[in-house]
């Protein structure tokens, strides 16, 4: 823990990670080119982070000289990484914004399957929240407005008749399956 | 349709990840449908997502592949599907560094950036800036300026942040946008405000005046964005730090006022800034500490963590300021977040009383295995500090440390523990045996070569002097059998020390040595053969010189001397005594173990101060024939602090001469000094041979002049001398603004304080790790003894301090530390006298009314003994 103060800069976030419950990368963005430049180093960092955090829902950790705030939901783990001198609450603001925005896009089904089906939404959300390590937006409402993303999944009650039949079928099984997974996970937890 | 197709794939595959078995080549194949008309947005979107997903997984795209995909993607700009377009921007950014000719999309992006769709404009700017270089930037400069002041916040923010990213590449262009950024800073939107502030600071950070003005403006007008406030606080505290502004400055008031902000983020930032300020008084810290105290009971883990981490830092410098929070910290000991609990405990260890130590240690040992290595190091450092504060607690600590040593952990963590145990052993003789036993156990299964060799070295040093040296032999010899070359070599050296110190162990050690001589490694064999031969002589003097006390020369000096020797073929053997001695004994550096958990930089071996002087002096022709530099003193001030000219002197001792280096600084901005010399009048038979003037001494640029003095040959005991010094120079008045000097000047002089040369200037400190052996090695041929009464000294510590600084010799065997509540003490000092004569001093001190001191001096030269005794008396 160094005592030197931070150079004033907008570059707050060093990395954003979304991992699944096996610690596999679903989405990772590294904003500091000096931090883990190779994919191998990134993977090993992610592994270390996951191993140290998946057991306890602690919200914050200090690893490899960096402050990491995190949150989990069912089978997903969200991480925001910053320097050890960074204001923890700023990192937390980023994490909360990411979580809330995704929660809205995924219609509260924050779980792996649902995320993977709306991966483009996730990419866009992350892009709107952080640009090159700078916090671009921290208000989920603003993020959603900017992304203006509509999920393919339309809740069961709102299906329009114009929807293609095959697609409808696929979606229904989809929703059912994700519900099943969700129950399974909540039981396992 | 494609969706359905995917589903099938997924069901047959394992798991539910539709991206799991993506093949790069297959995806690139699919990307061909980008060229179909009409564009199917849904399918294309899915393929783009796959491409980005693959890139994100670290899949490598070759230039050809990337370029092909990129060009196919450009077709998709024909579609008006919003999400598809946004994904195109992302793809552009991802492929910007991989593909060739990315600038082809410039016009499309420029169109989107200036178009009517607000949803496109911001992201288009960011994508555009990603692919733009300095020359292209000029072309879009007009649009960028407009975008920065655009009334749509997302557009303005995007332009500001992109500008910030481009400052590194094209500072000169972005600099021209300051006025627009200024306008954006007064925006109503919180993020725009924040980004504008960040860009403005970045453009102006080298201009302190501009930063001050900016701060004044914003601290007065107030901001809406909490992020911007945090930024302002950081800028303000940096400025305070640089200008060394007092705490009555308006900037400090601003930071303090932020403690009352309604946003926690800002309050915390302000508290953290105050805590990190150097030389803050307890009164100034108090408000910051009390907000942190409030945060300690926050339901948010991140806030509790932030608070306790900052309090931990305060406790390092001002433990008393934190005692008020002890109760809140106690509550955090059982926090479910182990990081918070660890920080709380280590903070309490710093602030709490001795009685609470046991309880806290018990608490922390219950979960130490759950915390990360970084925090374990924090714990070890806290323990290390605690051991110095409460030496009596060492048995509790030692137990705890040995348990930690057994657990898994990385190198930094283990090293911290080993260092801590070693320092405890050195501080407390009682703990030596337990400590060594723990370390022995540790090296039985230690994967870190550095630590193993370090411990073996310590065992060699301390082990032979314990009551039962034989029990360490097994541990050491095991290393010879099992470990890598470096560890084996260290083990052999350690073994030799046992053989040299303990006669009854010698036969067994010789047997073991013989086995080491058959080692597969050269270094190990060489060492074993060497030690074997030395040990077989059974001579104390040889043992002392070659086994206990290694070389005391400076390594860079030795390298240089050897190189010099090989350049000039000569019949004479190389003389070890011509090599300058090593300065700065190792034991002193360890005290300042910095509390840094993550030192990524490898420690560089800096050349010692003396090596630098040696170089500097050797470059002056007059001094080249003086031989190697023997010793350089610390600088002595010859003027008061606030005078016109500041002069300090460094005394360089050579074997027959002394060189006085005067570092002069001219603090008058309307004068240029020339031909500066310091004239010296010796009180004894010292002879001034030569002056080397400093040619020019302009305002505030230090310069050096030198005086060469020959030491008296006829009277070797004349070691001390007083010189009266006068600085003589030519003054040329000059214009304070331009520094342009007048044509003619006048001579002037300035009287300096007297300079003393003492016995300490003739003696170089040398650390003898084993003083007893060195004492025997020198022998009693030239031994002399005298008893003195030090009437003016009241305590043993004071007497020890005085003797060390007077003689300028190195205390050995930690004898500079006087145990508490003792009436007598023995001080061991070692050094080398000018002319390469070893000197050893044993001073027995007894405290009655005043201190009585019996001094015994041994040296290889009788005159030296006389000199020392004469100077003490």
mmCIF file of N, CA and C in Angstrom, chain B residues 194-293:
data_model
loop_
_atom_site.group_PDB
_atom_site.id
_atom_site.type_symbol
_atom_site.label_atom_id
_atom_site.label_comp_id
_atom_site.label_asym_id
_atom_site.label_seq_id
_atom_site.Cartn_x
_atom_site.Cartn_y
_atom_site.Cartn_z
ATOM 1 N N UNK B 194 -17.331 17.043 -15.518
ATOM 2 C CA UNK B 194 -16.217 16.212 -15.061
ATOM 3 C C UNK B 194 -15.194 16.024 -16.171
ATOM 4 N N UNK B 195 -15.680 15.669 -17.355
ATOM 5 C CA UNK B 195 -14.753 15.411 -18.465
ATOM 6 C C UNK B 195 -14.035 16.675 -18.896
ATOM 7 N N UNK B 196 -14.763 17.791 -18.885
ATOM 8 C CA UNK B 196 -14.142 19.055 -19.283
ATOM 9 C C UNK B 196 -13.037 19.417 -18.297
ATOM 10 N N UNK B 197 -13.313 19.248 -17.023
ATOM 11 C CA UNK B 197 -12.318 19.549 -15.994
ATOM 12 C C UNK B 197 -11.067 18.686 -16.188
ATOM 13 N N UNK B 198 -11.315 17.410 -16.464
ATOM 14 C CA UNK B 198 -10.192 16.491 -16.658
ATOM 15 C C UNK B 198 -9.332 16.894 -17.845
ATOM 16 N N UNK B 199 -9.985 17.273 -18.939
ATOM 17 C CA UNK B 199 -9.235 17.668 -20.139
ATOM 18 C C UNK B 199 -8.478 18.974 -19.878
ATOM 19 N N UNK B 200 -9.146 19.923 -19.259
ATOM 20 C CA UNK B 200 -8.504 21.216 -18.987
ATOM 21 C C UNK B 200 -7.260 21.019 -18.122
ATOM 22 N N UNK B 201 -7.414 20.208 -17.091
ATOM 23 C CA UNK B 201 -6.263 19.993 -16.210
ATOM 24 C C UNK B 201 -5.121 19.344 -16.981
ATOM 25 N N UNK B 202 -5.486 18.370 -17.787
ATOM 26 C CA UNK B 202 -4.451 17.644 -18.510
ATOM 27 C C UNK B 202 -3.683 18.569 -19.456
ATOM 28 N N UNK B 203 -4.392 19.534 -20.058
ATOM 29 C CA UNK B 203 -3.731 20.446 -20.983
ATOM 30 C C UNK B 203 -2.886 21.474 -20.253
ATOM 31 N N UNK B 204 -3.258 21.763 -19.008
ATOM 32 C CA UNK B 204 -2.592 22.865 -18.315
ATOM 33 C C UNK B 204 -1.699 22.415 -17.190
ATOM 34 N N UNK B 205 -1.535 21.098 -17.010
ATOM 35 C CA UNK B 205 -0.933 20.662 -15.750
ATOM 36 C C UNK B 205 0.502 21.110 -15.571
ATOM 37 N N UNK B 206 1.167 21.478 -16.667
ATOM 38 C CA UNK B 206 2.546 21.932 -16.511
ATOM 39 C C UNK B 206 2.639 23.431 -16.243
ATOM 40 N N UNK B 207 1.516 24.094 -16.288
ATOM 41 C CA UNK B 207 1.491 25.529 -16.056
ATOM 42 C C UNK B 207 0.812 25.781 -14.712
ATOM 43 N N UNK B 208 1.647 25.948 -13.678
ATOM 44 C CA UNK B 208 1.082 25.993 -12.327
ATOM 45 C C UNK B 208 0.124 27.171 -12.147
ATOM 46 N N UNK B 209 0.465 28.276 -12.783
ATOM 47 C CA UNK B 209 -0.366 29.460 -12.623
ATOM 48 C C UNK B 209 -1.758 29.204 -13.179
ATOM 49 N N UNK B 210 -1.806 28.576 -14.365
ATOM 50 C CA UNK B 210 -3.092 28.298 -14.997
ATOM 51 C C UNK B 210 -3.908 27.335 -14.144
ATOM 52 N N UNK B 211 -3.220 26.350 -13.543
ATOM 53 C CA UNK B 211 -3.934 25.393 -12.701
ATOM 54 C C UNK B 211 -4.517 26.123 -11.487
ATOM 55 N N UNK B 212 -3.720 27.014 -10.900
ATOM 56 C CA UNK B 212 -4.197 27.763 -9.738
ATOM 57 C C UNK B 212 -5.432 28.571 -10.087
ATOM 58 N N UNK B 213 -5.367 29.229 -11.241
ATOM 59 C CA UNK B 213 -6.518 30.045 -11.674
ATOM 60 C C UNK B 213 -7.753 29.172 -11.841
ATOM 61 N N UNK B 214 -7.542 28.035 -12.488
ATOM 62 C CA UNK B 214 -8.660 27.129 -12.752
ATOM 63 C C UNK B 214 -9.284 26.662 -11.437
ATOM 64 N N UNK B 215 -8.400 26.296 -10.502
ATOM 65 C CA UNK B 215 -8.896 25.837 -9.204
ATOM 66 C C UNK B 215 -9.714 26.928 -8.533
ATOM 67 N N UNK B 216 -9.166 28.139 -8.533
ATOM 68 C CA UNK B 216 -9.875 29.250 -7.900
ATOM 69 C C UNK B 216 -11.266 29.400 -8.474
ATOM 70 N N UNK B 217 -11.316 29.326 -9.800
ATOM 71 C CA UNK B 217 -12.602 29.526 -10.470
ATOM 72 C C UNK B 217 -13.600 28.457 -10.014
ATOM 73 N N UNK B 218 -13.171 27.196 -10.090
ATOM 74 C CA UNK B 218 -14.131 26.125 -9.827
ATOM 75 C C UNK B 218 -14.463 25.980 -8.345
ATOM 76 N N UNK B 219 -13.471 26.251 -7.479
ATOM 77 C CA UNK B 219 -13.798 26.112 -6.058
ATOM 78 C C UNK B 219 -14.776 27.196 -5.647
ATOM 79 N N UNK B 220 -14.712 28.332 -6.311
ATOM 80 C CA UNK B 220 -15.662 29.406 -5.970
ATOM 81 C C UNK B 220 -17.032 29.130 -6.549
ATOM 82 N N UNK B 221 -17.051 28.777 -7.855
ATOM 83 C CA UNK B 221 -18.355 28.636 -8.514
ATOM 84 C C UNK B 221 -19.074 27.374 -8.054
ATOM 85 N N UNK B 222 -18.326 26.393 -7.597
ATOM 86 C CA UNK B 222 -18.971 25.159 -7.155
ATOM 87 C C UNK B 222 -19.328 24.292 -8.337
ATOM 88 N N UNK B 223 -19.362 23.008 -8.126
ATOM 89 C CA UNK B 223 -19.635 22.079 -9.211
ATOM 90 C C UNK B 223 -20.795 21.178 -8.809
ATOM 91 N N UNK B 224 -21.350 20.525 -9.791
ATOM 92 C CA UNK B 224 -22.452 19.627 -9.488
ATOM 93 C C UNK B 224 -21.986 18.188 -9.354
ATOM 94 N N UNK B 225 -20.988 17.855 -10.162
ATOM 95 C CA UNK B 225 -20.623 16.447 -10.265
ATOM 96 C C UNK B 225 -19.714 16.016 -9.115
ATOM 97 N N UNK B 226 -20.079 14.953 -8.424
ATOM 98 C CA UNK B 226 -19.189 14.455 -7.369
ATOM 99 C C UNK B 226 -17.843 13.994 -7.935
ATOM 100 N N UNK B 227 -17.863 13.438 -9.150
ATOM 101 C CA UNK B 227 -16.599 13.013 -9.766
ATOM 102 C C UNK B 227 -15.691 14.225 -9.955
ATOM 103 N N UNK B 228 -16.295 15.310 -10.424
ATOM 104 C CA UNK B 228 -15.511 16.527 -10.661
ATOM 105 C C UNK B 228 -14.944 17.045 -9.345
ATOM 106 N N UNK B 229 -15.730 16.941 -8.278
ATOM 107 C CA UNK B 229 -15.232 17.369 -6.974
ATOM 108 C C UNK B 229 -14.009 16.559 -6.567
ATOM 109 N N UNK B 230 -14.092 15.252 -6.783
ATOM 110 C CA UNK B 230 -12.950 14.387 -6.427
ATOM 111 C C UNK B 230 -11.718 14.809 -7.210
ATOM 112 N N UNK B 231 -11.941 15.101 -8.488
ATOM 113 C CA UNK B 231 -10.837 15.533 -9.342
ATOM 114 C C UNK B 231 -10.248 16.832 -8.802
ATOM 115 N N UNK B 232 -11.118 17.765 -8.452
ATOM 116 C CA UNK B 232 -10.649 19.054 -7.931
ATOM 117 C C UNK B 232 -9.833 18.868 -6.658
ATOM 118 N N UNK B 233 -10.311 17.973 -5.790
ATOM 119 C CA UNK B 233 -9.596 17.731 -4.539
ATOM 120 C C UNK B 233 -8.196 17.203 -4.835
ATOM 121 N N UNK B 234 -8.118 16.302 -5.803
ATOM 122 C CA UNK B 234 -6.804 15.753 -6.146
ATOM 123 C C UNK B 234 -5.887 16.830 -6.708
ATOM 124 N N UNK B 235 -6.447 17.662 -7.575
ATOM 125 C CA UNK B 235 -5.619 18.730 -8.155
ATOM 126 C C UNK B 235 -5.153 19.657 -7.036
ATOM 127 N N UNK B 236 -6.090 20.007 -6.145
ATOM 128 C CA UNK B 236 -5.757 20.944 -5.071
ATOM 129 C C UNK B 236 -4.676 20.358 -4.172
ATOM 130 N N UNK B 237 -4.790 19.080 -3.827
ATOM 131 C CA UNK B 237 -3.807 18.543 -2.886
ATOM 132 C C UNK B 237 -2.450 18.380 -3.566
ATOM 133 N N UNK B 238 -2.468 18.132 -4.875
ATOM 134 C CA UNK B 238 -1.190 18.053 -5.589
ATOM 135 C C UNK B 238 -0.523 19.424 -5.602
ATOM 136 N N UNK B 239 -1.327 20.443 -5.861
ATOM 137 C CA UNK B 239 -0.795 21.807 -5.905
ATOM 138 C C UNK B 239 -0.248 22.213 -4.539
ATOM 139 N N UNK B 240 -0.992 21.857 -3.498
ATOM 140 C CA UNK B 240 -0.546 22.154 -2.128
ATOM 141 C C UNK B 240 0.799 21.500 -1.869
ATOM 142 N N UNK B 241 0.914 20.277 -2.328
ATOM 143 C CA UNK B 241 2.128 19.511 -2.105
ATOM 144 C C UNK B 241 3.312 20.150 -2.836
ATOM 145 N N UNK B 242 3.058 20.559 -4.090
ATOM 146 C CA UNK B 242 4.142 21.128 -4.903
ATOM 147 C C UNK B 242 4.589 22.476 -4.394
ATOM 148 N N UNK B 243 3.612 23.296 -4.004
ATOM 149 C CA UNK B 243 3.965 24.656 -3.574
ATOM 150 C C UNK B 243 4.317 24.669 -2.101
ATOM 151 N N UNK B 244 4.232 23.503 -1.465
ATOM 152 C CA UNK B 244 4.456 23.403 -0.027
ATOM 153 C C UNK B 244 3.621 24.446 0.699
ATOM 154 N N UNK B 245 2.439 24.659 0.170
ATOM 155 C CA UNK B 245 1.541 25.661 0.744
ATOM 156 C C UNK B 245 1.158 25.264 2.155
ATOM 157 N N UNK B 246 1.081 26.215 3.027
ATOM 158 C CA UNK B 246 0.715 25.942 4.416
ATOM 159 C C UNK B 246 -0.732 25.509 4.498
ATOM 160 N N UNK B 247 -1.116 25.075 5.661
ATOM 161 C CA UNK B 247 -2.482 24.592 5.805
ATOM 162 C C UNK B 247 -3.470 25.711 6.070
ATOM 163 N N UNK B 248 -2.958 26.955 5.995
ATOM 164 C CA UNK B 248 -3.889 28.074 6.074
ATOM 165 C C UNK B 248 -4.264 28.535 4.671
ATOM 166 N N UNK B 249 -3.748 27.825 3.660
ATOM 167 C CA UNK B 249 -4.029 28.215 2.281
ATOM 168 C C UNK B 249 -5.509 27.970 1.959
ATOM 169 N N UNK B 250 -6.058 28.786 1.037
ATOM 170 C CA UNK B 250 -7.474 28.572 0.671
ATOM 171 C C UNK B 250 -7.707 27.191 0.077
ATOM 172 N N UNK B 251 -6.663 26.604 -0.518
ATOM 173 C CA UNK B 251 -6.839 25.273 -1.093
ATOM 174 C C UNK B 251 -7.147 24.259 0.000
ATOM 175 N N UNK B 252 -6.423 24.396 1.115
ATOM 176 C CA UNK B 252 -6.693 23.479 2.220
ATOM 177 C C UNK B 252 -8.098 23.683 2.745
ATOM 178 N N UNK B 253 -8.492 24.950 2.836
ATOM 179 C CA UNK B 253 -9.866 25.226 3.295
ATOM 180 C C UNK B 253 -10.891 24.569 2.379
ATOM 181 N N UNK B 254 -10.594 24.624 1.077
ATOM 182 C CA UNK B 254 -11.515 24.003 0.125
ATOM 183 C C UNK B 254 -11.636 22.501 0.393
ATOM 184 N N UNK B 255 -10.485 21.864 0.557
ATOM 185 C CA UNK B 255 -10.511 20.411 0.778
ATOM 186 C C UNK B 255 -11.267 20.098 2.064
ATOM 187 N N UNK B 256 -10.996 20.907 3.069
ATOM 188 C CA UNK B 256 -11.675 20.654 4.339
ATOM 189 C C UNK B 256 -13.182 20.857 4.202
ATOM 190 N N UNK B 257 -13.570 21.863 3.404
ATOM 191 C CA UNK B 257 -15.011 22.111 3.243
ATOM 192 C C UNK B 257 -15.677 20.926 2.558
ATOM 193 N N UNK B 258 -14.915 20.202 1.742
ATOM 194 C CA UNK B 258 -15.489 19.042 1.056
ATOM 195 C C UNK B 258 -15.830 17.925 2.030
ATOM 196 N N UNK B 259 -15.287 17.980 3.230
ATOM 197 C CA UNK B 259 -15.644 16.976 4.241
ATOM 198 C C UNK B 259 -17.130 17.090 4.595
ATOM 199 N N UNK B 260 -17.706 18.230 4.279
ATOM 200 C CA UNK B 260 -19.123 18.422 4.603
ATOM 201 C C UNK B 260 -20.003 18.279 3.371
ATOM 202 N N UNK B 261 -19.450 17.826 2.267
ATOM 203 C CA UNK B 261 -20.227 17.586 1.053
ATOM 204 C C UNK B 261 -21.271 16.509 1.342
ATOM 205 N N UNK B 262 -22.364 16.542 0.570
ATOM 206 C CA UNK B 262 -23.381 15.543 0.899
ATOM 207 C C UNK B 262 -23.127 14.199 0.219
ATOM 208 N N UNK B 263 -22.191 14.155 -0.694
ATOM 209 C CA UNK B 263 -21.879 12.882 -1.345
ATOM 210 C C UNK B 263 -20.705 12.183 -0.652
ATOM 211 N N UNK B 264 -20.918 10.932 -0.292
ATOM 212 C CA UNK B 264 -19.888 10.171 0.438
ATOM 213 C C UNK B 264 -18.579 10.084 -0.330
ATOM 214 N N UNK B 265 -18.702 9.949 -1.650
ATOM 215 C CA UNK B 265 -17.507 9.802 -2.474
ATOM 216 C C UNK B 265 -16.585 11.014 -2.298
ATOM 217 N N UNK B 266 -17.199 12.195 -2.297
ATOM 218 C CA UNK B 266 -16.433 13.432 -2.159
ATOM 219 C C UNK B 266 -15.853 13.532 -0.750
ATOM 220 N N UNK B 267 -16.671 13.202 0.236
ATOM 221 C CA UNK B 267 -16.224 13.284 1.632
ATOM 222 C C UNK B 267 -15.014 12.376 1.835
ATOM 223 N N UNK B 268 -15.123 11.173 1.298
ATOM 224 C CA UNK B 268 -14.014 10.241 1.465
ATOM 225 C C UNK B 268 -12.759 10.743 0.755
ATOM 226 N N UNK B 269 -12.944 11.255 -0.457
ATOM 227 C CA UNK B 269 -11.793 11.759 -1.215
ATOM 228 C C UNK B 269 -11.087 12.867 -0.426
ATOM 229 N N UNK B 270 -11.879 13.752 0.175
ATOM 230 C CA UNK B 270 -11.306 14.870 0.935
ATOM 231 C C UNK B 270 -10.563 14.343 2.156
ATOM 232 N N UNK B 271 -11.179 13.410 2.871
ATOM 233 C CA UNK B 271 -10.541 12.859 4.072
ATOM 234 C C UNK B 271 -9.231 12.181 3.693
ATOM 235 N N UNK B 272 -9.278 11.421 2.608
ATOM 236 C CA UNK B 272 -8.084 10.712 2.164
ATOM 237 C C UNK B 272 -6.985 11.706 1.773
ATOM 238 N N UNK B 273 -7.390 12.794 1.110
ATOM 239 C CA UNK B 273 -6.396 13.807 0.705
ATOM 240 C C UNK B 273 -5.732 14.426 1.928
ATOM 241 N N UNK B 274 -6.520 14.737 2.950
ATOM 242 C CA UNK B 274 -5.957 15.358 4.153
ATOM 243 C C UNK B 274 -5.000 14.394 4.848
ATOM 244 N N UNK B 275 -5.432 13.138 4.933
ATOM 245 C CA UNK B 275 -4.613 12.135 5.618
ATOM 246 C C UNK B 275 -3.260 11.956 4.914
ATOM 247 N N UNK B 276 -3.274 12.083 3.590
ATOM 248 C CA UNK B 276 -2.034 11.851 2.856
ATOM 249 C C UNK B 276 -1.117 13.059 2.809
ATOM 250 N N UNK B 277 -1.585 14.179 3.305
ATOM 251 C CA UNK B 277 -0.722 15.362 3.269
ATOM 252 C C UNK B 277 0.451 15.186 4.212
ATOM 253 N N UNK B 278 1.627 15.573 3.754
ATOM 254 C CA UNK B 278 2.756 15.467 4.677
ATOM 255 C C UNK B 278 2.626 16.504 5.794
ATOM 256 N N UNK B 279 3.263 16.251 6.885
ATOM 257 C CA UNK B 279 3.254 17.103 8.081
ATOM 258 C C UNK B 279 1.914 17.760 8.411
ATOM 259 N N UNK B 280 0.920 16.920 8.576
ATOM 260 C CA UNK B 280 -0.381 17.399 9.027
ATOM 261 C C UNK B 280 -0.386 17.315 10.555
ATOM 262 N N UNK B 281 -0.928 18.305 11.195
ATOM 263 C CA UNK B 281 -0.979 18.235 12.656
ATOM 264 C C UNK B 281 -2.193 17.421 13.098
ATOM 265 N N UNK B 282 -2.176 17.018 14.348
ATOM 266 C CA UNK B 282 -3.284 16.211 14.868
ATOM 267 C C UNK B 282 -4.602 16.979 14.768
ATOM 268 N N UNK B 283 -4.533 18.291 14.987
ATOM 269 C CA UNK B 283 -5.757 19.093 14.965
ATOM 270 C C UNK B 283 -6.345 19.122 13.553
ATOM 271 N N UNK B 284 -5.466 19.200 12.547
ATOM 272 C CA UNK B 284 -5.960 19.237 11.172
ATOM 273 C C UNK B 284 -6.494 17.875 10.736
ATOM 274 N N UNK B 285 -5.923 16.833 11.324
ATOM 275 C CA UNK B 285 -6.370 15.485 10.975
ATOM 276 C C UNK B 285 -7.731 15.174 11.569
ATOM 277 N N UNK B 286 -7.994 15.764 12.735
ATOM 278 C CA UNK B 286 -9.172 15.357 13.512
ATOM 279 C C UNK B 286 -10.472 15.301 12.706
ATOM 280 N N UNK B 287 -10.839 16.373 11.940
ATOM 281 C CA UNK B 287 -12.120 16.273 11.213
ATOM 282 C C UNK B 287 -12.124 15.134 10.196
ATOM 283 N N UNK B 288 -10.985 14.928 9.536
ATOM 284 C CA UNK B 288 -10.911 13.841 8.550
ATOM 285 C C UNK B 288 -11.090 12.491 9.237
ATOM 286 N N UNK B 289 -10.413 12.340 10.382
ATOM 287 C CA UNK B 289 -10.518 11.070 11.100
ATOM 288 C C UNK B 289 -11.951 10.842 11.557
ATOM 289 N N UNK B 290 -12.637 11.910 11.969
ATOM 290 C CA UNK B 290 -13.987 11.655 12.482
ATOM 291 C C UNK B 290 -14.963 11.287 11.373
ATOM 292 N N UNK B 291 -14.785 11.793 10.150
ATOM 293 C CA UNK B 291 -15.685 11.296 9.093
ATOM 294 C C UNK B 291 -15.362 9.845 8.751
ATOM 295 N N UNK B 292 -14.089 9.509 8.797
ATOM 296 C CA UNK B 292 -13.717 8.116 8.524
ATOM 297 C C UNK B 292 -14.319 7.202 9.585
ATOM 298 N N UNK B 293 -14.340 7.713 10.807
ATOM 299 C CA UNK B 293 -14.913 6.947 11.902
ATOM 300 C C UNK B 293 -16.388 6.640 11.626
#
